[in-house]
PDB file of C-alpha atoms in Angstrom:
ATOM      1  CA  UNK A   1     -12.712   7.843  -0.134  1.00 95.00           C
ATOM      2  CA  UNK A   2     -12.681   4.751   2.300  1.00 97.00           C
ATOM      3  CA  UNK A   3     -14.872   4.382   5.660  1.00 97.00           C
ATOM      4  CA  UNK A   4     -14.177   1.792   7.770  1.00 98.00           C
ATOM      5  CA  UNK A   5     -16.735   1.001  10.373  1.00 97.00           C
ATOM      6  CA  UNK A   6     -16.421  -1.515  13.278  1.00 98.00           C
ATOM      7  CA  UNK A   7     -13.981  -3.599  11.420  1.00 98.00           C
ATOM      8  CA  UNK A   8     -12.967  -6.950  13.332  1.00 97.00           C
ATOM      9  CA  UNK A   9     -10.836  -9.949  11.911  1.00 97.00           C
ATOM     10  CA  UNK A  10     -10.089 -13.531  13.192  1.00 96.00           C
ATOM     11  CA  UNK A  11      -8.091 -16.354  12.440  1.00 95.00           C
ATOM     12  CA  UNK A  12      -9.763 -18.768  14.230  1.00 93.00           C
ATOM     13  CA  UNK A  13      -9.908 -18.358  17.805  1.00 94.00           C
ATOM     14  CA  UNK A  14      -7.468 -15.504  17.854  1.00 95.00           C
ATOM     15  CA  UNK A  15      -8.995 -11.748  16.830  1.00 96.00           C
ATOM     16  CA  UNK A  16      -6.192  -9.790  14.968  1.00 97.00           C
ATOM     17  CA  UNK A  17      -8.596  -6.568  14.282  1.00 97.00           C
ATOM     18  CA  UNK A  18     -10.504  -5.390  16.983  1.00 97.00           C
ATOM     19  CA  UNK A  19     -13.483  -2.979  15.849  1.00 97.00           C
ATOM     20  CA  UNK A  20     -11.712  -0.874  14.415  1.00 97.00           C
ATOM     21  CA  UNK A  21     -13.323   2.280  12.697  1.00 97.00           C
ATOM     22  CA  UNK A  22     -11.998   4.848  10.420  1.00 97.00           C
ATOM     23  CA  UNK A  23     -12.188   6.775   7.467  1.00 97.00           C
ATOM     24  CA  UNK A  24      -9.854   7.871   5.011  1.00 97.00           C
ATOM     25  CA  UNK A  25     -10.375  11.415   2.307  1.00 97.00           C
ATOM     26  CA  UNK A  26      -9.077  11.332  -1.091  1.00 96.00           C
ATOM     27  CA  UNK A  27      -5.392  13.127  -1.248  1.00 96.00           C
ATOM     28  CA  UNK A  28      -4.173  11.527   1.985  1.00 97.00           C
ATOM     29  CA  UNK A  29      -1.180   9.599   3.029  1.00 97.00           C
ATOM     30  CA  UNK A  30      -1.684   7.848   5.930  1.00 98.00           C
ATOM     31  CA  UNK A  31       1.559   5.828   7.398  1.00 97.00           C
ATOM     32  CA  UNK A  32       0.256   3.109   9.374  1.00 97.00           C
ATOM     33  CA  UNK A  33       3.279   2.169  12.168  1.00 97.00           C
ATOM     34  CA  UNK A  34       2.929  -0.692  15.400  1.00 95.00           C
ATOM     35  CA  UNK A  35       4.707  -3.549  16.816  1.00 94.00           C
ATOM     36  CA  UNK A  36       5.042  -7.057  14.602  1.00 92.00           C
ATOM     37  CA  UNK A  37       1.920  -8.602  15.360  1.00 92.00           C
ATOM     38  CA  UNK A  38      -0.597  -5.440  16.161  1.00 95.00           C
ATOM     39  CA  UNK A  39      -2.756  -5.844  12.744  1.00 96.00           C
ATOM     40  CA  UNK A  40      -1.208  -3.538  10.473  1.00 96.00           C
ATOM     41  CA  UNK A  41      -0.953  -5.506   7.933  1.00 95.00           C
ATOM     42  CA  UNK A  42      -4.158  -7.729   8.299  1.00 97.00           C
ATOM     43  CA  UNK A  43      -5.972  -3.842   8.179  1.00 97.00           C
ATOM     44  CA  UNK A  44      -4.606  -2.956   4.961  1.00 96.00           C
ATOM     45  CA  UNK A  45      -4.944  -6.782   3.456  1.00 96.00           C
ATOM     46  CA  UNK A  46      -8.929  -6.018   4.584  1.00 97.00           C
ATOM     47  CA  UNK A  47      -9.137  -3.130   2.645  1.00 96.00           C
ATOM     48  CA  UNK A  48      -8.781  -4.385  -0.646  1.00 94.00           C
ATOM     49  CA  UNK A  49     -10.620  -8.083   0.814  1.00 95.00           C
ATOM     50  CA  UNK A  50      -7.492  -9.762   0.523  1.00 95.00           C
ATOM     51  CA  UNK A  51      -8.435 -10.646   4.083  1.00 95.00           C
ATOM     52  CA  UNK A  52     -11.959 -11.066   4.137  1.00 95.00           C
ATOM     53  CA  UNK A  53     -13.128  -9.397   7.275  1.00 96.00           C
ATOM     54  CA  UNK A  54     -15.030 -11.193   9.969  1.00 97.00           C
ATOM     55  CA  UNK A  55     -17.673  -8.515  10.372  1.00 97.00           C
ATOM     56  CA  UNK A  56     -18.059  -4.316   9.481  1.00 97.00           C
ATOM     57  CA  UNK A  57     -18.369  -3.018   6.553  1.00 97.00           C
ATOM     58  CA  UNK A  58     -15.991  -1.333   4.281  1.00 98.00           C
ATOM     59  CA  UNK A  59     -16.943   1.527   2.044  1.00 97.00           C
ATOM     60  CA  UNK A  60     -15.046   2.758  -1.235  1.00 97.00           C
ATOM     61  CA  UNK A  61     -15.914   5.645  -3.103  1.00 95.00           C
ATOM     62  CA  UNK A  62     -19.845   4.905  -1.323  1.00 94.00           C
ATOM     63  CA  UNK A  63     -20.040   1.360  -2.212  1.00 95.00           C
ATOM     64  CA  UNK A  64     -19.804  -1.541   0.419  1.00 97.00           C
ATOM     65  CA  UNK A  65     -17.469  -3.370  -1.087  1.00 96.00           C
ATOM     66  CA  UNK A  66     -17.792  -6.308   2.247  1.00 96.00           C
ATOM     67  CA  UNK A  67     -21.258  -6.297   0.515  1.00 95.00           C
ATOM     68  CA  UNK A  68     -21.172 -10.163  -1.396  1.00 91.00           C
ATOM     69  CA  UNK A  69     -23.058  -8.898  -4.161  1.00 94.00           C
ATOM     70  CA  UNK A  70     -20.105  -6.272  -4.985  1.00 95.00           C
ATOM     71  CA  UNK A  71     -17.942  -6.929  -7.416  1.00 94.00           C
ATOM     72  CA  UNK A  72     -14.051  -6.548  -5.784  1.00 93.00           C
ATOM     73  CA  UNK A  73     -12.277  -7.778  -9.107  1.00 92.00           C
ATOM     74  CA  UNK A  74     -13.400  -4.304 -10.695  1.00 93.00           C
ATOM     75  CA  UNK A  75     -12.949  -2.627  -7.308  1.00 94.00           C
ATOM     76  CA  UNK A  76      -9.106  -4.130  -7.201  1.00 93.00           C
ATOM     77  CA  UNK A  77      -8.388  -1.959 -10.487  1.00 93.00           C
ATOM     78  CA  UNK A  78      -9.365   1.739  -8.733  1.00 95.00           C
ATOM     79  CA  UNK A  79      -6.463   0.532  -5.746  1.00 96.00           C
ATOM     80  CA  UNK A  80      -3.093  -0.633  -6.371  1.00 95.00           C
ATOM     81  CA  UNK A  81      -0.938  -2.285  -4.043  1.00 95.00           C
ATOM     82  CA  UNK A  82       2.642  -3.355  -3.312  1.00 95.00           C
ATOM     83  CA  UNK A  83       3.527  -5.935  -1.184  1.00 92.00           C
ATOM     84  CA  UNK A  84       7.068  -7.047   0.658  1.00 89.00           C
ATOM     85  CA  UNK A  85       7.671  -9.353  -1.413  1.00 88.00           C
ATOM     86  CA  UNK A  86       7.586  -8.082  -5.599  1.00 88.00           C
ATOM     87  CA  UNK A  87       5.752 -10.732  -6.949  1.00 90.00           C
ATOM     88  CA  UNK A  88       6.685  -9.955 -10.261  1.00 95.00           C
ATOM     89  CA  UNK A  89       6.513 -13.119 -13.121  1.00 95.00           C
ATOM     90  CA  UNK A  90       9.728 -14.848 -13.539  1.00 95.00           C
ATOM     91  CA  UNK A  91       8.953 -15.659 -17.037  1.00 97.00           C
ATOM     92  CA  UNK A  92       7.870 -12.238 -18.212  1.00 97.00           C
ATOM     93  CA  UNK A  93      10.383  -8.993 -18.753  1.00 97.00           C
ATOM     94  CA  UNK A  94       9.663  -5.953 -17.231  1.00 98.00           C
ATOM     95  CA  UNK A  95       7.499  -4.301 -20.216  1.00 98.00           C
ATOM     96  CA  UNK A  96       5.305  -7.925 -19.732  1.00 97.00           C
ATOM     97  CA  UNK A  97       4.411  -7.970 -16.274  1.00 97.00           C
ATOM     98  CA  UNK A  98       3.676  -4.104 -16.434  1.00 97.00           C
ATOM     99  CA  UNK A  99       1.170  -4.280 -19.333  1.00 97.00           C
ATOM    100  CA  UNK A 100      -0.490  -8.196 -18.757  1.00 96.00           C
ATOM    101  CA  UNK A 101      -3.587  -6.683 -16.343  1.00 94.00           C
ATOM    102  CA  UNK A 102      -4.063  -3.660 -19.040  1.00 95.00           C
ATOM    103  CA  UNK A 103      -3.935  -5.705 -21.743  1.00 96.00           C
ATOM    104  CA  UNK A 104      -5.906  -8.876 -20.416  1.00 93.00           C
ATOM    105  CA  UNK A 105      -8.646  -7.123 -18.142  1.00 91.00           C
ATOM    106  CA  UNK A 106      -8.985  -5.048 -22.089  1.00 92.00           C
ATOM    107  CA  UNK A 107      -8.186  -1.290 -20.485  1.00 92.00           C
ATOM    108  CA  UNK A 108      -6.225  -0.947 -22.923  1.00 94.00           C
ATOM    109  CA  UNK A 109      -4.410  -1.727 -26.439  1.00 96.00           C
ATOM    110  CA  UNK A 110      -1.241  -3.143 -26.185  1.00 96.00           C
ATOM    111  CA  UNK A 111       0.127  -0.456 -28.082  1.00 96.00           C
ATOM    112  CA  UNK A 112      -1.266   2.425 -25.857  1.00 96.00           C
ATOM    113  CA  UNK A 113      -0.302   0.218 -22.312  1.00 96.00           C
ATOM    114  CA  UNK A 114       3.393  -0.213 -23.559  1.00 97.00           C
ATOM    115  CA  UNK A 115       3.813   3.870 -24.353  1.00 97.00           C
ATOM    116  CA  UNK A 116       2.106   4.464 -20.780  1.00 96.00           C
ATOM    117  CA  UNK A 117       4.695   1.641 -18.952  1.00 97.00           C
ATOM    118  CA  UNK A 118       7.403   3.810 -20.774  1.00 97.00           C
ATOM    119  CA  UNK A 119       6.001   7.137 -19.092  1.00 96.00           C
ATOM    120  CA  UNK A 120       5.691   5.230 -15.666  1.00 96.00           C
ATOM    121  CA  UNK A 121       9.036   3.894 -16.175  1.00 96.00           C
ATOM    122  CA  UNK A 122      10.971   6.753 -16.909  1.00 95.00           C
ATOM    123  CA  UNK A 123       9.139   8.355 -13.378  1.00 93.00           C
ATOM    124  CA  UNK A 124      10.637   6.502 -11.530  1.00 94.00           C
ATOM    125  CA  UNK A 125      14.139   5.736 -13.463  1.00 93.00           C
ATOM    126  CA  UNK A 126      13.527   2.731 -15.257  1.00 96.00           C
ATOM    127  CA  UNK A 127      13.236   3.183 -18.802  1.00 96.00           C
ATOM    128  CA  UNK A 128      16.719   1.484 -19.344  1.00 96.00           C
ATOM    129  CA  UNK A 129      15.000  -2.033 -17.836  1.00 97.00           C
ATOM    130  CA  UNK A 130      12.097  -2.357 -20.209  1.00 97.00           C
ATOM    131  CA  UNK A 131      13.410  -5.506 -21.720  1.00 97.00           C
ATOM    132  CA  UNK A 132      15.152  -6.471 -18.458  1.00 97.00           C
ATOM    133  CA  UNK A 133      13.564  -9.708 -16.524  1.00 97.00           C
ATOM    134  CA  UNK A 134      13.106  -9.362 -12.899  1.00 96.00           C
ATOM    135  CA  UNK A 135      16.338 -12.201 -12.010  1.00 96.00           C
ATOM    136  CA  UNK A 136      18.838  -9.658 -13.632  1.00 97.00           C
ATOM    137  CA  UNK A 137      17.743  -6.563 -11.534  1.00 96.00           C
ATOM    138  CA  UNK A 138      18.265  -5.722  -8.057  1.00 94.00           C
ATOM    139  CA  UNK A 139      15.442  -5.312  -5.002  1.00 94.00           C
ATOM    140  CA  UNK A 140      14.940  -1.602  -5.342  1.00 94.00           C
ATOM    141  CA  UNK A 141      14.495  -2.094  -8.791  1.00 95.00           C
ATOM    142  CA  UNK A 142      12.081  -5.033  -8.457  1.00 95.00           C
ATOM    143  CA  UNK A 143      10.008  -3.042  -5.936  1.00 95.00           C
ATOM    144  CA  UNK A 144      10.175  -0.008  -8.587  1.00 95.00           C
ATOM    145  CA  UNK A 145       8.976  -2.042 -11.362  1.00 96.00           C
ATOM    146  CA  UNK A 146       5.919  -3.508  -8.492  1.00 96.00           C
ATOM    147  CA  UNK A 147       4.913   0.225  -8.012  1.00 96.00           C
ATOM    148  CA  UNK A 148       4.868   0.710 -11.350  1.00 96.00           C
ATOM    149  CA  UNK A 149       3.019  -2.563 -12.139  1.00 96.00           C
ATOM    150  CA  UNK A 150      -0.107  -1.212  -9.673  1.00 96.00           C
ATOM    151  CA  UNK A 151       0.017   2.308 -11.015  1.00 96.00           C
ATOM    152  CA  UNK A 152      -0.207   0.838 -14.592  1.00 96.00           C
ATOM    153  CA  UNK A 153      -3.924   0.659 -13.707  1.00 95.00           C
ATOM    154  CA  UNK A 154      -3.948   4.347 -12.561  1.00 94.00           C
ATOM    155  CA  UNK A 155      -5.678   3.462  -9.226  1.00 95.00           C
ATOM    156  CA  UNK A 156      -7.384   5.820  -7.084  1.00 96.00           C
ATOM    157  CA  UNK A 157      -5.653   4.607  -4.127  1.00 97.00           C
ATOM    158  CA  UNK A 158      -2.535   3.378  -3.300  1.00 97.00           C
ATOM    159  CA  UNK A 159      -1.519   0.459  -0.634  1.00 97.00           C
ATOM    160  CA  UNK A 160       1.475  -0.633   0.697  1.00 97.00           C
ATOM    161  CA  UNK A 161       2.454  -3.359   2.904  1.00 96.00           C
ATOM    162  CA  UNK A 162       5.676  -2.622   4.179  1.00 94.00           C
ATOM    163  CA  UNK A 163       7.553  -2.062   0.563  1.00 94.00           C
ATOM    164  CA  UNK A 164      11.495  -1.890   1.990  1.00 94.00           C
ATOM    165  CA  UNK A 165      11.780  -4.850   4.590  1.00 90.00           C
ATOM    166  CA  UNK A 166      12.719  -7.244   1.940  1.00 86.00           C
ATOM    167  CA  UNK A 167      15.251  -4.982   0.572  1.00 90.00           C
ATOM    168  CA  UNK A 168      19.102  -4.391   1.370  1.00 89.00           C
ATOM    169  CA  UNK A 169      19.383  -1.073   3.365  1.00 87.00           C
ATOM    170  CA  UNK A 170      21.048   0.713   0.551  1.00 85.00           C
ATOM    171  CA  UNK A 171      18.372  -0.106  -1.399  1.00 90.00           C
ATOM    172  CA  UNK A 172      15.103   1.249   0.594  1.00 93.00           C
ATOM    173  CA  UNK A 173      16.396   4.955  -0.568  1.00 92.00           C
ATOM    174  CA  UNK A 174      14.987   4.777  -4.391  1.00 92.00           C
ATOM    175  CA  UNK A 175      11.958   2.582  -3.240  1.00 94.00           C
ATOM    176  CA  UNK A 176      10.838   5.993  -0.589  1.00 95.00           C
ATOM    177  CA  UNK A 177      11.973   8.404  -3.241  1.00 94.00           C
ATOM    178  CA  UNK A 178       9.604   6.776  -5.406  1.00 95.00           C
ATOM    179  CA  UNK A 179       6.461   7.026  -3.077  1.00 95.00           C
ATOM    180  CA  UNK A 180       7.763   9.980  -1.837  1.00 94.00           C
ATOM    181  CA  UNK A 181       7.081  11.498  -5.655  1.00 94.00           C
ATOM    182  CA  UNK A 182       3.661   9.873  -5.565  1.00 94.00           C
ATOM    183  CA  UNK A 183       2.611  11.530  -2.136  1.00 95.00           C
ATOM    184  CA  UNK A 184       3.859  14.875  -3.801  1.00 93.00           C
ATOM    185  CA  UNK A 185       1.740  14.816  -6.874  1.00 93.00           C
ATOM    186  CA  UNK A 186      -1.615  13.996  -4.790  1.00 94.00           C
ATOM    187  CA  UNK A 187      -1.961   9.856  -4.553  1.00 96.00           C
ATOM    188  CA  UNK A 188      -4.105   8.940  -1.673  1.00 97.00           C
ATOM    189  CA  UNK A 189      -1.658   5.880  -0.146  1.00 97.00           C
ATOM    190  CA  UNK A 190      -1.961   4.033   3.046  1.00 98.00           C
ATOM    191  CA  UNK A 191       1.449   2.580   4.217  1.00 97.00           C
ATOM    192  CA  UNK A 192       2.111   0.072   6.536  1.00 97.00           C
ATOM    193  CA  UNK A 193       5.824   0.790   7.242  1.00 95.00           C
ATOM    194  CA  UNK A 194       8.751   0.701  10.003  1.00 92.00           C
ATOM    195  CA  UNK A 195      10.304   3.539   8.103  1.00 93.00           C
ATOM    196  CA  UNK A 196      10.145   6.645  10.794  1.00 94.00           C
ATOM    197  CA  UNK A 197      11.639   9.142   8.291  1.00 92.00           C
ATOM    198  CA  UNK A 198       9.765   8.623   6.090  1.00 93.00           C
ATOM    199  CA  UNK A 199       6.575   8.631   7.949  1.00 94.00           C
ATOM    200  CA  UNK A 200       7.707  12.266   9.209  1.00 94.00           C
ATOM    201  CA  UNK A 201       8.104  13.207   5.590  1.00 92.00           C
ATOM    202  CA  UNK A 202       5.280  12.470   3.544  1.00 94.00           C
ATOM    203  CA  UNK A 203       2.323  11.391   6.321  1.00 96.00           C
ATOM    204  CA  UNK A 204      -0.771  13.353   6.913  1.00 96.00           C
ATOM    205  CA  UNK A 205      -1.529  11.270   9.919  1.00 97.00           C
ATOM    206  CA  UNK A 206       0.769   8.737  11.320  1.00 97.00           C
ATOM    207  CA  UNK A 207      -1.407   6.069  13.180  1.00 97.00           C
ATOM    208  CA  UNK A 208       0.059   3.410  15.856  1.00 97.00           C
ATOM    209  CA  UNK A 209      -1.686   0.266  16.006  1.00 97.00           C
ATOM    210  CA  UNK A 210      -1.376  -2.382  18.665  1.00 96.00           C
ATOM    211  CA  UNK A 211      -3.107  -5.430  20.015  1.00 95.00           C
ATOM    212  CA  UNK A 212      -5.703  -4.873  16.754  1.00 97.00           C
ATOM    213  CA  UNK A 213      -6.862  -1.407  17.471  1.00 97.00           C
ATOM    214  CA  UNK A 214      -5.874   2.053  16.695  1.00 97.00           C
ATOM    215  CA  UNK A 215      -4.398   3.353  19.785  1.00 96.00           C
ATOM    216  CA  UNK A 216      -3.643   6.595  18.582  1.00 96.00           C
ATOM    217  CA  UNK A 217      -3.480   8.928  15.879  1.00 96.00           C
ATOM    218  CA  UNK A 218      -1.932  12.695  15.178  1.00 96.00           C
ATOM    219  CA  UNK A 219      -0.078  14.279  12.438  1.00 96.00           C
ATOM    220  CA  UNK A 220       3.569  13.659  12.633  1.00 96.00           C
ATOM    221  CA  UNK A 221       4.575  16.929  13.882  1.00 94.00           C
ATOM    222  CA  UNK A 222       2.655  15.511  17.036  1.00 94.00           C
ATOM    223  CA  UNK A 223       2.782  11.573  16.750  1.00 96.00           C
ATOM    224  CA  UNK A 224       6.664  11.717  17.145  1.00 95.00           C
ATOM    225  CA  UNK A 225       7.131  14.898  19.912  1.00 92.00           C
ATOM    226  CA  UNK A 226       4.134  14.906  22.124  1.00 90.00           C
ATOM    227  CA  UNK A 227       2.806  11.198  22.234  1.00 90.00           C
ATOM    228  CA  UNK A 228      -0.141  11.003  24.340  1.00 85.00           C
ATOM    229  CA  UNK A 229      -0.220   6.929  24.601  1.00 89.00           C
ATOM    230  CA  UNK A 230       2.139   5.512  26.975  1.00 92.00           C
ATOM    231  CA  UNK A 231       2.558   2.391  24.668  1.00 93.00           C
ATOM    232  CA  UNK A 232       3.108   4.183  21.643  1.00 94.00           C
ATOM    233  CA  UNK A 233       6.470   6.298  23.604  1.00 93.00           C
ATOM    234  CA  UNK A 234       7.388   2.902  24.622  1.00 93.00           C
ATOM    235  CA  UNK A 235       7.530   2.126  21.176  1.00 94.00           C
ATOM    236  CA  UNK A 236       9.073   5.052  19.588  1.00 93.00           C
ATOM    237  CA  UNK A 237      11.743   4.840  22.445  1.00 92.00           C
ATOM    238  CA  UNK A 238      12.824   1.662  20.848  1.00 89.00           C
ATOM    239  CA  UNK A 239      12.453   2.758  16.564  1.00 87.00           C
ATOM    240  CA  UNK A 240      13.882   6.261  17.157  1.00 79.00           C
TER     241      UNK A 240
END
């Protein structure tokens, strides 16, 4: 579903991706874990050309989406993504901000995109907040009404940049139940995340990034009892 081939990034004279290369099949859940500062979340941002990436090329579905001529507003709607922060509108109530890309990019009536926020909505719990707006509900339930926001568009892919740090501790429980659900019914997702748990859980492969490469990669089973890379048991040694 996504190749990644010698993918570099830099902010001026400091790289943040270092050719990185790899590829991702459609049904897969890849956690992506590292130290603050190691690219994670530069990688993802690239994905969708939220970052735009110094040089490589980035494949979706076949096409090169780094290619200028390729059009990544239409691309955006086949991947969703949630960010750390919820970003929803202030001024619009739940059932607004979860319909305004159906209804403006013209997927779909008004009528048919409020009866689908309802279904999404009652997935993950929701359905009592319709007519809620985002200052009276708590950080889970902002970040529940973001996932449900990007899934509105019924993406191909899912990404997610580190969903729970912004959240109160009791809180991060009903935002991983929530993904946790998606990863059971089949949604390719790529998560940037410091939640070990739940990396454990729902992960196909857990990868560990640092210094803007991808050090090392296993399924969990592996990743988190028989570490190869000396940094990456450093690491764990401290997260565990």
């Amino acid at each position: 579903m996504i190749h990644i081939e010698h993918l570099s990034k830099s902010f001026g004279t400091n790289t943040v991706l270092k050719d990185v290369s790899y590829h991702v099949s459609k049904g897969e859940k890849i956690v992506i874990v590292g130290p603050s500062g190691s690219g994670k979340s530069t990688f993802l941002r690239c994905i969708n050309l939220l970052e735009r990436p110094t040089s490589g090329v980035i494949r979706f579905q076949g096409e090169a989406i780094t290619d200028k001529k390729c059009d990544i507003g239409l691309v955006r709607r086949r991947m969703g993504m949630v960010f750390q922060q919820f970003n929803l509108f202030p001024h619009f109530n739940v059932m607004s901000n979860i319909t305004f890309a159906p209804v403006k990019l013209k997927i779909k009536s008004r009528e048919d995109a409020e009866a689908d926020a309802m279904r999404l909505l009652e997935r993950v719990g929701l359905a009592n907040k319709a007519y809620a707006y985002p200052a009276s509900l708590s950080g889970g339930q902002k970040q529940r009404i973001a996932i449900v926001r990007a899934l509105a568009m019924h993406p191909d892919v899912m990404l997610f940049d580190e969903p729970t740090s912004a959240l109160d501790p009791e809180m991060v429980g009903e935002v991983l139940a929530v993904m946790k659900e998606l990863a059971d019914n089949g949604m390719t997702m790529l998560v940037v995340t410091h939640e070990m748990g739940f990396a454990r859980e729902i992960a196909t492969k857990v990868l560990f990034m640092d210094g803007g490469k991808i050090e090392f990669e296993a399924a969990p089973d592996v990743f988190f009892t028989k570490p190869e890379n000396a940094r990456l048991r450093e690491f764990l040694s401290k997260t565990l």
